Amino acid sequence: MPPIEWTVDALAPLLEDFLEPVLDAADFDLDYDIYEVKKKSAFISPDIAVEFEGPDVDLLLSQRGEVLLALEQLTLEALRIPHEDRFRIIFDAKDYRMLRIEELRLSAEAAAEQVKASGRAFEFGPMTSRERRIIHIALREDEAVTTTSEGVPPRRCAVVHPKRSERK
C-alpha cells in the first residue's frame, strides 16, 4: 500500500466514497465538512477533520458519542488507515470531541490530586485508546504520579498510580 498523503485533496474523495453510502443506508440526515486542521494541541493533533451537522447530529452524539466514534472507526478500517496513524483523522460534531478532551484533562488532574492525597491508584472506567492517551498526556509532566493502560479492550482503562517514592 503506498504511503498516505495527509491532505484534504487526497483524502476527501476517499472519505466521501465511504461516508455517502453509509450515511444513506443508515438514513441519517447529516452533512459534513472535511477540512485540514490548522490548530493543534498537545492533546490532539489531527491533520484532517470531518465535522458533521444536520438534523440527526444528536443521534451521532448520544451515548457519549458512541455512533460518532463507531462511524470514525469504521471509516478508518475501510480506508485501511494504519493504527499508528489513526490520530491523524478526527470526526466531530458540535465540538463534542474538543469538549470531551477538556473533560478528560480535568478528570486526569483531579485523579492525580486524589492519588497524591491517598497514595492509592485511581482507575478510570473503560476508554478508547484516544481517550486514554489524553489522560497519559495530561499527567506526563506530573512528577508525583505515573499512568498506565490496563485491561483488555473494550474494557481497557487508564490508571493513575503514585510514583514509587510517593506510595504510602
PDB file of N, CA, C and O in Angstrom, residues 36-110:
ATOM      1  N   GLU A  36      -8.678  20.638   6.639  1.00  0.00           N
ATOM      2  CA  GLU A  36      -7.368  20.490   7.251  1.00  0.00           C
ATOM      3  C   GLU A  36      -7.385  21.204   8.598  1.00  0.00           C
ATOM      4  O   GLU A  36      -7.860  22.336   8.703  1.00  0.00           O
ATOM      5  N   VAL A  37      -6.870  20.537   9.610  1.00  0.00           N
ATOM      6  CA  VAL A  37      -6.824  21.107  10.948  1.00  0.00           C
ATOM      7  C   VAL A  37      -5.579  21.980  11.057  1.00  0.00           C
ATOM      8  O   VAL A  37      -4.463  21.511  10.870  1.00  0.00           O
ATOM      9  N   LYS A  38      -5.799  23.236  11.337  1.00  0.00           N
ATOM     10  CA  LYS A  38      -4.693  24.191  11.478  1.00  0.00           C
ATOM     11  C   LYS A  38      -4.226  24.286  12.922  1.00  0.00           C
ATOM     12  O   LYS A  38      -3.049  24.357  13.204  1.00  0.00           O
ATOM     13  N   LYS A  39      -5.192  24.321  13.859  1.00  0.00           N
ATOM     14  CA  LYS A  39      -4.871  24.493  15.277  1.00  0.00           C
ATOM     15  C   LYS A  39      -4.697  23.113  15.919  1.00  0.00           C
ATOM     16  O   LYS A  39      -5.612  22.300  15.925  1.00  0.00           O
ATOM     17  N   LYS A  40      -3.520  22.888  16.456  1.00  0.00           N
ATOM     18  CA  LYS A  40      -3.232  21.610  17.096  1.00  0.00           C
ATOM     19  C   LYS A  40      -2.855  21.856  18.548  1.00  0.00           C
ATOM     20  O   LYS A  40      -2.492  22.961  18.926  1.00  0.00           O
ATOM     21  N   SER A  41      -2.971  20.830  19.358  1.00  0.00           N
ATOM     22  CA  SER A  41      -2.629  20.960  20.766  1.00  0.00           C
ATOM     23  C   SER A  41      -1.833  19.742  21.203  1.00  0.00           C
ATOM     24  O   SER A  41      -1.659  18.796  20.441  1.00  0.00           O
ATOM     25  N   ALA A  42      -1.388  19.758  22.436  1.00  0.00           N
ATOM     26  CA  ALA A  42      -0.658  18.611  22.979  1.00  0.00           C
ATOM     27  C   ALA A  42      -1.560  17.388  23.073  1.00  0.00           C
ATOM     28  O   ALA A  42      -1.079  16.262  23.037  1.00  0.00           O
ATOM     29  N   PHE A  43      -2.857  17.610  23.186  1.00  0.00           N
ATOM     30  CA  PHE A  43      -3.786  16.503  23.391  1.00  0.00           C
ATOM     31  C   PHE A  43      -4.294  15.898  22.098  1.00  0.00           C
ATOM     32  O   PHE A  43      -4.672  14.742  22.069  1.00  0.00           O
ATOM     33  N   ILE A  44      -4.349  16.698  21.067  1.00  0.00           N
ATOM     34  CA  ILE A  44      -4.909  16.210  19.815  1.00  0.00           C
ATOM     35  C   ILE A  44      -4.250  16.964  18.668  1.00  0.00           C
ATOM     36  O   ILE A  44      -4.118  18.173  18.707  1.00  0.00           O
ATOM     37  N   SER A  45      -3.821  16.214  17.682  1.00  0.00           N
ATOM     38  CA  SER A  45      -3.116  16.859  16.571  1.00  0.00           C
ATOM     39  C   SER A  45      -3.457  16.191  15.238  1.00  0.00           C
ATOM     40  O   SER A  45      -2.565  15.741  14.536  1.00  0.00           O
ATOM     41  N   PRO A  46      -4.738  16.133  14.901  1.00  0.00           N
ATOM     42  CA  PRO A  46      -5.093  15.521  13.619  1.00  0.00           C
ATOM     43  C   PRO A  46      -4.711  16.424  12.448  1.00  0.00           C
ATOM     44  O   PRO A  46      -4.564  17.635  12.594  1.00  0.00           O
ATOM     45  N   ASP A  47      -4.560  15.802  11.313  1.00  0.00           N
ATOM     46  CA  ASP A  47      -4.315  16.544  10.076  1.00  0.00           C
ATOM     47  C   ASP A  47      -5.633  16.892   9.389  1.00  0.00           C
ATOM     48  O   ASP A  47      -5.763  17.948   8.789  1.00  0.00           O
ATOM     49  N   ILE A  48      -6.596  15.964   9.489  1.00  0.00           N
ATOM     50  CA  ILE A  48      -7.875  16.091   8.783  1.00  0.00           C
ATOM     51  C   ILE A  48      -9.021  15.929   9.774  1.00  0.00           C
ATOM     52  O   ILE A  48      -9.002  15.039  10.628  1.00  0.00           O
ATOM     53  N   ALA A  49     -10.026  16.795   9.657  1.00  0.00           N
ATOM     54  CA  ALA A  49     -11.230  16.688  10.482  1.00  0.00           C
ATOM     55  C   ALA A  49     -12.439  16.516   9.585  1.00  0.00           C
ATOM     56  O   ALA A  49     -12.495  17.075   8.487  1.00  0.00           O
ATOM     57  N   VAL A  50     -13.393  15.740  10.066  1.00  0.00           N
ATOM     58  CA  VAL A  50     -14.692  15.590   9.421  1.00  0.00           C
ATOM     59  C   VAL A  50     -15.705  16.091  10.442  1.00  0.00           C
ATOM     60  O   VAL A  50     -15.893  15.478  11.494  1.00  0.00           O
ATOM     61  N   GLU A  51     -16.328  17.230  10.137  1.00  0.00           N
ATOM     62  CA  GLU A  51     -17.270  17.879  11.050  1.00  0.00           C
ATOM     63  C   GLU A  51     -18.692  17.652  10.543  1.00  0.00           C
ATOM     64  O   GLU A  51     -19.016  18.042   9.423  1.00  0.00           O
ATOM     65  N   PHE A  52     -19.525  17.032  11.376  1.00  0.00           N
ATOM     66  CA  PHE A  52     -20.907  16.718  11.000  1.00  0.00           C
ATOM     67  C   PHE A  52     -21.859  17.774  11.537  1.00  0.00           C
ATOM     68  O   PHE A  52     -21.663  18.318  12.625  1.00  0.00           O
ATOM     69  N   GLU A  53     -22.928  18.002  10.786  1.00  0.00           N
ATOM     70  CA  GLU A  53     -24.021  18.867  11.235  1.00  0.00           C
ATOM     71  C   GLU A  53     -25.289  18.401  10.541  1.00  0.00           C
ATOM     72  O   GLU A  53     -25.245  17.645   9.580  1.00  0.00           O
ATOM     73  N   GLY A  54     -26.409  18.851  11.040  1.00  0.00           N
ATOM     74  CA  GLY A  54     -27.690  18.499  10.442  1.00  0.00           C
ATOM     75  C   GLY A  54     -28.673  17.993  11.474  1.00  0.00           C
ATOM     76  O   GLY A  54     -28.337  17.831  12.655  1.00  0.00           O
ATOM     77  N   PRO A  55     -29.892  17.704  11.033  1.00  0.00           N
ATOM     78  CA  PRO A  55     -30.960  17.308  11.954  1.00  0.00           C
ATOM     79  C   PRO A  55     -30.658  16.058  12.793  1.00  0.00           C
ATOM     80  O   PRO A  55     -31.145  15.939  13.908  1.00  0.00           O
ATOM     81  N   ASP A  56     -29.849  15.145  12.275  1.00  0.00           N
ATOM     82  CA  ASP A  56     -29.575  13.904  13.007  1.00  0.00           C
ATOM     83  C   ASP A  56     -28.253  13.921  13.778  1.00  0.00           C
ATOM     84  O   ASP A  56     -27.802  12.875  14.257  1.00  0.00           O
ATOM     85  N   VAL A  57     -27.657  15.091  13.932  1.00  0.00           N
ATOM     86  CA  VAL A  57     -26.361  15.144  14.614  1.00  0.00           C
ATOM     87  C   VAL A  57     -26.456  14.668  16.054  1.00  0.00           C
ATOM     88  O   VAL A  57     -25.525  14.047  16.573  1.00  0.00           O
ATOM     89  N   ASP A  58     -27.591  14.884  16.713  1.00  0.00           N
ATOM     90  CA  ASP A  58     -27.738  14.426  18.099  1.00  0.00           C
ATOM     91  C   ASP A  58     -27.718  12.901  18.198  1.00  0.00           C
ATOM     92  O   ASP A  58     -27.311  12.353  19.225  1.00  0.00           O
ATOM     93  N   LEU A  59     -28.125  12.210  17.137  1.00  0.00           N
ATOM     94  CA  LEU A  59     -28.026  10.748  17.125  1.00  0.00           C
ATOM     95  C   LEU A  59     -26.563  10.304  17.152  1.00  0.00           C
ATOM     96  O   LEU A  59     -26.223   9.306  17.784  1.00  0.00           O
ATOM     97  N   LEU A  60     -25.707  11.050  16.470  1.00  0.00           N
ATOM     98  CA  LEU A  60     -24.278  10.728  16.481  1.00  0.00           C
ATOM     99  C   LEU A  60     -23.686  10.894  17.878  1.00  0.00           C
ATOM    100  O   LEU A  60     -22.766  10.174  18.257  1.00  0.00           O
ATOM    101  N   LEU A  61     -24.216  11.848  18.632  1.00  0.00           N
ATOM    102  CA  LEU A  61     -23.630  12.214  19.916  1.00  0.00           C
ATOM    103  C   LEU A  61     -24.267  11.517  21.114  1.00  0.00           C
ATOM    104  O   LEU A  61     -23.737  11.618  22.224  1.00  0.00           O
ATOM    105  N   SER A  62     -25.369  10.800  20.905  1.00  0.00           N
ATOM    106  CA  SER A  62     -25.997  10.128  22.043  1.00  0.00           C
ATOM    107  C   SER A  62     -25.078   9.028  22.565  1.00  0.00           C
ATOM    108  O   SER A  62     -24.175   8.564  21.867  1.00  0.00           O
ATOM    109  N   GLN A  63     -25.301   8.643  23.789  1.00  0.00           N
ATOM    110  CA  GLN A  63     -24.498   7.611  24.446  1.00  0.00           C
ATOM    111  C   GLN A  63     -23.004   7.949  24.398  1.00  0.00           C
ATOM    112  O   GLN A  63     -22.187   7.139  23.988  1.00  0.00           O
ATOM    113  N   ARG A  64     -22.660   9.203  24.776  1.00  0.00           N
ATOM    114  CA  ARG A  64     -21.264   9.673  24.816  1.00  0.00           C
ATOM    115  C   ARG A  64     -20.583   9.569  23.457  1.00  0.00           C
ATOM    116  O   ARG A  64     -19.437   9.177  23.355  1.00  0.00           O
ATOM    117  N   GLY A  65     -21.331   9.905  22.414  1.00  0.00           N
ATOM    118  CA  GLY A  65     -20.749   9.954  21.075  1.00  0.00           C
ATOM    119  C   GLY A  65     -20.485   8.595  20.466  1.00  0.00           C
ATOM    120  O   GLY A  65     -19.671   8.459  19.546  1.00  0.00           O
ATOM    121  N   GLU A  66     -21.201   7.595  20.935  1.00  0.00           N
ATOM    122  CA  GLU A  66     -20.940   6.224  20.509  1.00  0.00           C
ATOM    123  C   GLU A  66     -21.043   6.035  18.993  1.00  0.00           C
ATOM    124  O   GLU A  66     -20.187   5.396  18.381  1.00  0.00           O
ATOM    125  N   VAL A  67     -22.067   6.594  18.373  1.00  0.00           N
ATOM    126  CA  VAL A  67     -22.241   6.422  16.926  1.00  0.00           C
ATOM    127  C   VAL A  67     -21.175   7.213  16.159  1.00  0.00           C
ATOM    128  O   VAL A  67     -20.617   6.726  15.179  1.00  0.00           O
ATOM    129  N   LEU A  68     -20.860   8.401  16.637  1.00  0.00           N
ATOM    130  CA  LEU A  68     -19.800   9.201  16.013  1.00  0.00           C
ATOM    131  C   LEU A  68     -18.477   8.433  16.041  1.00  0.00           C
ATOM    132  O   LEU A  68     -17.788   8.324  15.019  1.00  0.00           O
ATOM    133  N   LEU A  69     -18.128   7.884  17.196  1.00  0.00           N
ATOM    134  CA  LEU A  69     -16.880   7.135  17.335  1.00  0.00           C
ATOM    135  C   LEU A  69     -16.901   5.857  16.498  1.00  0.00           C
ATOM    136  O   LEU A  69     -15.888   5.485  15.896  1.00  0.00           O
ATOM    137  N   ALA A  70     -18.053   5.193  16.445  1.00  0.00           N
ATOM    138  CA  ALA A  70     -18.168   3.979  15.629  1.00  0.00           C
ATOM    139  C   ALA A  70     -18.031   4.305  14.148  1.00  0.00           C
ATOM    140  O   ALA A  70     -17.360   3.575  13.404  1.00  0.00           O
ATOM    141  N   LEU A  71     -18.649   5.393  13.726  1.00  0.00           N
ATOM    142  CA  LEU A  71     -18.537   5.813  12.324  1.00  0.00           C
ATOM    143  C   LEU A  71     -17.084   6.145  11.987  1.00  0.00           C
ATOM    144  O   LEU A  71     -16.579   5.770  10.924  1.00  0.00           O
ATOM    145  N   GLU A  72     -16.417   6.817  12.894  1.00  0.00           N
ATOM    146  CA  GLU A  72     -14.998   7.119  12.695  1.00  0.00           C
ATOM    147  C   GLU A  72     -14.187   5.825  12.577  1.00  0.00           C
ATOM    148  O   GLU A  72     -13.370   5.667  11.666  1.00  0.00           O
ATOM    149  N   GLN A  73     -14.422   4.890  13.494  1.00  0.00           N
ATOM    150  CA  GLN A  73     -13.684   3.622  13.500  1.00  0.00           C
ATOM    151  C   GLN A  73     -13.930   2.832  12.215  1.00  0.00           C
ATOM    152  O   GLN A  73     -12.991   2.317  11.604  1.00  0.00           O
ATOM    153  N   LEU A  74     -15.184   2.742  11.800  1.00  0.00           N
ATOM    154  CA  LEU A  74     -15.498   2.035  10.551  1.00  0.00           C
ATOM    155  C   LEU A  74     -14.808   2.672   9.355  1.00  0.00           C
ATOM    156  O   LEU A  74     -14.295   1.978   8.474  1.00  0.00           O
ATOM    157  N   THR A  75     -14.795   3.983   9.339  1.00  0.00           N
ATOM    158  CA  THR A  75     -14.163   4.703   8.230  1.00  0.00           C
ATOM    159  C   THR A  75     -12.662   4.443   8.215  1.00  0.00           C
ATOM    160  O   THR A  75     -12.087   4.171   7.149  1.00  0.00           O
ATOM    161  N   LEU A  76     -12.035   4.508   9.359  1.00  0.00           N
ATOM    162  CA  LEU A  76     -10.593   4.242   9.432  1.00  0.00           C
ATOM    163  C   LEU A  76     -10.268   2.824   8.985  1.00  0.00           C
ATOM    164  O   LEU A  76      -9.265   2.594   8.289  1.00  0.00           O
ATOM    165  N   GLU A  77     -11.117   1.875   9.370  1.00  0.00           N
ATOM    166  CA  GLU A  77     -10.926   0.486   8.941  1.00  0.00           C
ATOM    167  C   GLU A  77     -11.117   0.359   7.432  1.00  0.00           C
ATOM    168  O   GLU A  77     -10.309  -0.272   6.748  1.00  0.00           O
ATOM    169  N   ALA A  78     -12.182   0.964   6.915  1.00  0.00           N
ATOM    170  CA  ALA A  78     -12.476   0.867   5.484  1.00  0.00           C
ATOM    171  C   ALA A  78     -11.374   1.494   4.630  1.00  0.00           C
ATOM    172  O   ALA A  78     -11.051   0.979   3.553  1.00  0.00           O
ATOM    173  N   LEU A  79     -10.787   2.573   5.125  1.00  0.00           N
ATOM    174  CA  LEU A  79      -9.716   3.242   4.387  1.00  0.00           C
ATOM    175  C   LEU A  79      -8.351   2.613   4.659  1.00  0.00           C
ATOM    176  O   LEU A  79      -7.345   3.052   4.093  1.00  0.00           O
ATOM    177  N   ARG A  80      -8.345   1.609   5.527  1.00  0.00           N
ATOM    178  CA  ARG A  80      -7.117   0.891   5.886  1.00  0.00           C
ATOM    179  C   ARG A  80      -6.033   1.822   6.425  1.00  0.00           C
ATOM    180  O   ARG A  80      -4.863   1.720   6.070  1.00  0.00           O
ATOM    181  N   ILE A  81      -6.469   2.725   7.294  1.00  0.00           N
ATOM    182  CA  ILE A  81      -5.532   3.635   7.938  1.00  0.00           C
ATOM    183  C   ILE A  81      -4.784   2.832   9.002  1.00  0.00           C
ATOM    184  O   ILE A  81      -5.410   2.227   9.868  1.00  0.00           O
ATOM    185  N   PRO A  82      -3.460   2.800   8.944  1.00  0.00           N
ATOM    186  CA  PRO A  82      -2.703   2.037   9.949  1.00  0.00           C
ATOM    187  C   PRO A  82      -2.969   2.563  11.358  1.00  0.00           C
ATOM    188  O   PRO A  82      -3.201   3.753  11.558  1.00  0.00           O
ATOM    189  N   HIS A  83      -2.906   1.663  12.321  1.00  0.00           N
ATOM    190  CA  HIS A  83      -3.215   2.007  13.700  1.00  0.00           C
ATOM    191  C   HIS A  83      -2.400   3.212  14.174  1.00  0.00           C
ATOM    192  O   HIS A  83      -2.930   4.109  14.840  1.00  0.00           O
ATOM    193  N   GLU A  84      -1.126   3.261  13.846  1.00  0.00           N
ATOM    194  CA  GLU A  84      -0.267   4.343  14.333  1.00  0.00           C
ATOM    195  C   GLU A  84      -0.603   5.701  13.717  1.00  0.00           C
ATOM    196  O   GLU A  84      -0.139   6.734  14.200  1.00  0.00           O
ATOM    197  N   ASP A  85      -1.422   5.724  12.664  1.00  0.00           N
ATOM    198  CA  ASP A  85      -1.809   6.980  12.015  1.00  0.00           C
ATOM    199  C   ASP A  85      -3.254   7.380  12.286  1.00  0.00           C
ATOM    200  O   ASP A  85      -3.714   8.398  11.775  1.00  0.00           O
ATOM    201  N   ARG A  86      -3.970   6.629  13.086  1.00  0.00           N
ATOM    202  CA  ARG A  86      -5.404   6.892  13.266  1.00  0.00           C
ATOM    203  C   ARG A  86      -5.703   8.215  13.954  1.00  0.00           C
ATOM    204  O   ARG A  86      -6.770   8.765  13.789  1.00  0.00           O
ATOM    205  N   PHE A  87      -4.763   8.738  14.698  1.00  0.00           N
ATOM    206  CA  PHE A  87      -4.950  10.033  15.343  1.00  0.00           C
ATOM    207  C   PHE A  87      -4.985  11.168  14.321  1.00  0.00           C
ATOM    208  O   PHE A  87      -5.380  12.282  14.647  1.00  0.00           O
ATOM    209  N   ARG A  88      -4.594  10.897  13.089  1.00  0.00           N
ATOM    210  CA  ARG A  88      -4.454  11.951  12.079  1.00  0.00           C
ATOM    211  C   ARG A  88      -5.786  12.363  11.447  1.00  0.00           C
ATOM    212  O   ARG A  88      -5.843  13.344  10.716  1.00  0.00           O
ATOM    213  N   ILE A  89      -6.848  11.595  11.717  1.00  0.00           N
ATOM    214  CA  ILE A  89      -8.201  11.942  11.248  1.00  0.00           C
ATOM    215  C   ILE A  89      -9.115  11.943  12.467  1.00  0.00           C
ATOM    216  O   ILE A  89      -9.069  11.028  13.282  1.00  0.00           O
ATOM    217  N   ILE A  90      -9.955  12.961  12.570  1.00  0.00           N
ATOM    218  CA  ILE A  90     -10.901  13.029  13.683  1.00  0.00           C
ATOM    219  C   ILE A  90     -12.276  13.393  13.146  1.00  0.00           C
ATOM    220  O   ILE A  90     -12.406  14.215  12.245  1.00  0.00           O
ATOM    221  N   PHE A  91     -13.298  12.731  13.683  1.00  0.00           N
ATOM    222  CA  PHE A  91     -14.685  13.059  13.390  1.00  0.00           C
ATOM    223  C   PHE A  91     -15.214  13.841  14.583  1.00  0.00           C
ATOM    224  O   PHE A  91     -14.935  13.490  15.727  1.00  0.00           O
ATOM    225  N   ASP A  92     -16.020  14.874  14.315  1.00  0.00           N
ATOM    226  CA  ASP A  92     -16.569  15.673  15.407  1.00  0.00           C
ATOM    227  C   ASP A  92     -17.919  16.242  15.004  1.00  0.00           C
ATOM    228  O   ASP A  92     -18.280  16.254  13.826  1.00  0.00           O
ATOM    229  N   ALA A  93     -18.649  16.708  15.990  1.00  0.00           N
ATOM    230  CA  ALA A  93     -19.933  17.389  15.795  1.00  0.00           C
ATOM    231  C   ALA A  93     -20.191  18.230  17.035  1.00  0.00           C
ATOM    232  O   ALA A  93     -19.972  17.755  18.159  1.00  0.00           O
ATOM    233  N   LYS A  94     -20.600  19.449  16.837  1.00  0.00           N
ATOM    234  CA  LYS A  94     -20.905  20.368  17.946  1.00  0.00           C
ATOM    235  C   LYS A  94     -19.750  20.474  18.945  1.00  0.00           C
ATOM    236  O   LYS A  94     -19.966  20.586  20.145  1.00  0.00           O
ATOM    237  N   ASP A  95     -18.530  20.369  18.474  1.00  0.00           N
ATOM    238  CA  ASP A  95     -17.328  20.433  19.325  1.00  0.00           C
ATOM    239  C   ASP A  95     -17.312  19.369  20.415  1.00  0.00           C
ATOM    240  O   ASP A  95     -16.630  19.515  21.434  1.00  0.00           O
ATOM    241  N   TYR A  96     -18.040  18.275  20.214  1.00  0.00           N
ATOM    242  CA  TYR A  96     -18.115  17.215  21.213  1.00  0.00           C
ATOM    243  C   TYR A  96     -16.722  16.709  21.591  1.00  0.00           C
ATOM    244  O   TYR A  96     -16.395  16.576  22.777  1.00  0.00           O
ATOM    245  N   ARG A  97     -15.901  16.417  20.590  1.00  0.00           N
ATOM    246  CA  ARG A  97     -14.588  15.832  20.874  1.00  0.00           C
ATOM    247  C   ARG A  97     -13.703  16.807  21.640  1.00  0.00           C
ATOM    248  O   ARG A  97     -12.982  16.413  22.550  1.00  0.00           O
ATOM    249  N   MET A  98     -13.737  18.069  21.282  1.00  0.00           N
ATOM    250  CA  MET A  98     -12.916  19.054  21.973  1.00  0.00           C
ATOM    251  C   MET A  98     -13.387  19.230  23.424  1.00  0.00           C
ATOM    252  O   MET A  98     -12.568  19.332  24.343  1.00  0.00           O
ATOM    253  N   LEU A  99     -14.693  19.229  23.633  1.00  0.00           N
ATOM    254  CA  LEU A  99     -15.227  19.328  24.998  1.00  0.00           C
ATOM    255  C   LEU A  99     -14.869  18.082  25.811  1.00  0.00           C
ATOM    256  O   LEU A  99     -14.545  18.170  27.001  1.00  0.00           O
ATOM    257  N   ARG A 100     -14.897  16.928  25.173  1.00  0.00           N
ATOM    258  CA  ARG A 100     -14.540  15.678  25.843  1.00  0.00           C
ATOM    259  C   ARG A 100     -13.064  15.686  26.245  1.00  0.00           C
ATOM    260  O   ARG A 100     -12.700  15.221  27.336  1.00  0.00           O
ATOM    261  N   ILE A 101     -12.211  16.233  25.401  1.00  0.00           N
ATOM    262  CA  ILE A 101     -10.787  16.326  25.719  1.00  0.00           C
ATOM    263  C   ILE A 101     -10.587  17.171  26.973  1.00  0.00           C
ATOM    264  O   ILE A 101      -9.831  16.793  27.874  1.00  0.00           O
ATOM    265  N   GLU A 102     -11.266  18.293  27.051  1.00  0.00           N
ATOM    266  CA  GLU A 102     -11.147  19.155  28.222  1.00  0.00           C
ATOM    267  C   GLU A 102     -11.675  18.443  29.467  1.00  0.00           C
ATOM    268  O   GLU A 102     -11.088  18.538  30.550  1.00  0.00           O
ATOM    269  N   GLU A 103     -12.788  17.729  29.321  1.00  0.00           N
ATOM    270  CA  GLU A 103     -13.342  16.962  30.438  1.00  0.00           C
ATOM    271  C   GLU A 103     -12.332  15.920  30.926  1.00  0.00           C
ATOM    272  O   GLU A 103     -12.115  15.760  32.140  1.00  0.00           O
ATOM    273  N   LEU A 104     -11.698  15.219  30.003  1.00  0.00           N
ATOM    274  CA  LEU A 104     -10.715  14.201  30.371  1.00  0.00           C
ATOM    275  C   LEU A 104      -9.485  14.828  31.033  1.00  0.00           C
ATOM    276  O   LEU A 104      -8.937  14.279  31.994  1.00  0.00           O
ATOM    277  N   ARG A 105      -9.047  15.960  30.522  1.00  0.00           N
ATOM    278  CA  ARG A 105      -7.893  16.645  31.101  1.00  0.00           C
ATOM    279  C   ARG A 105      -8.179  17.023  32.556  1.00  0.00           C
ATOM    280  O   ARG A 105      -7.370  16.778  33.449  1.00  0.00           O
ATOM    281  N   LEU A 106      -9.354  17.596  32.794  1.00  0.00           N
ATOM    282  CA  LEU A 106      -9.737  17.983  34.159  1.00  0.00           C
ATOM    283  C   LEU A 106      -9.890  16.756  35.058  1.00  0.00           C
ATOM    284  O   LEU A 106      -9.481  16.785  36.227  1.00  0.00           O
ATOM    285  N   SER A 107     -10.448  15.691  34.532  1.00  0.00           N
ATOM    286  CA  SER A 107     -10.602  14.450  35.296  1.00  0.00           C
ATOM    287  C   SER A 107      -9.240  13.858  35.656  1.00  0.00           C
ATOM    288  O   SER A 107      -9.044  13.342  36.763  1.00  0.00           O
ATOM    289  N   ALA A 108      -8.301  13.933  34.717  1.00  0.00           N
ATOM    290  CA  ALA A 108      -6.953  13.421  34.972  1.00  0.00           C
ATOM    291  C   ALA A 108      -6.297  14.202  36.107  1.00  0.00           C
ATOM    292  O   ALA A 108      -5.684  13.609  37.016  1.00  0.00           O
ATOM    293  N   GLU A 109      -6.437  15.509  36.072  1.00  0.00           N
ATOM    294  CA  GLU A 109      -5.845  16.339  37.127  1.00  0.00           C
ATOM    295  C   GLU A 109      -6.479  16.050  38.482  1.00  0.00           C
ATOM    296  O   GLU A 109      -5.779  15.966  39.494  1.00  0.00           O
ATOM    297  N   ALA A 110      -7.792  15.884  38.508  1.00  0.00           N
ATOM    298  CA  ALA A 110      -8.485  15.567  39.765  1.00  0.00           C
ATOM    299  C   ALA A 110      -8.053  14.188  40.279  1.00  0.00           C
ATOM    300  O   ALA A 110      -7.829  14.010  41.494  1.00  0.00           O
TER     301      ALA A 110
END
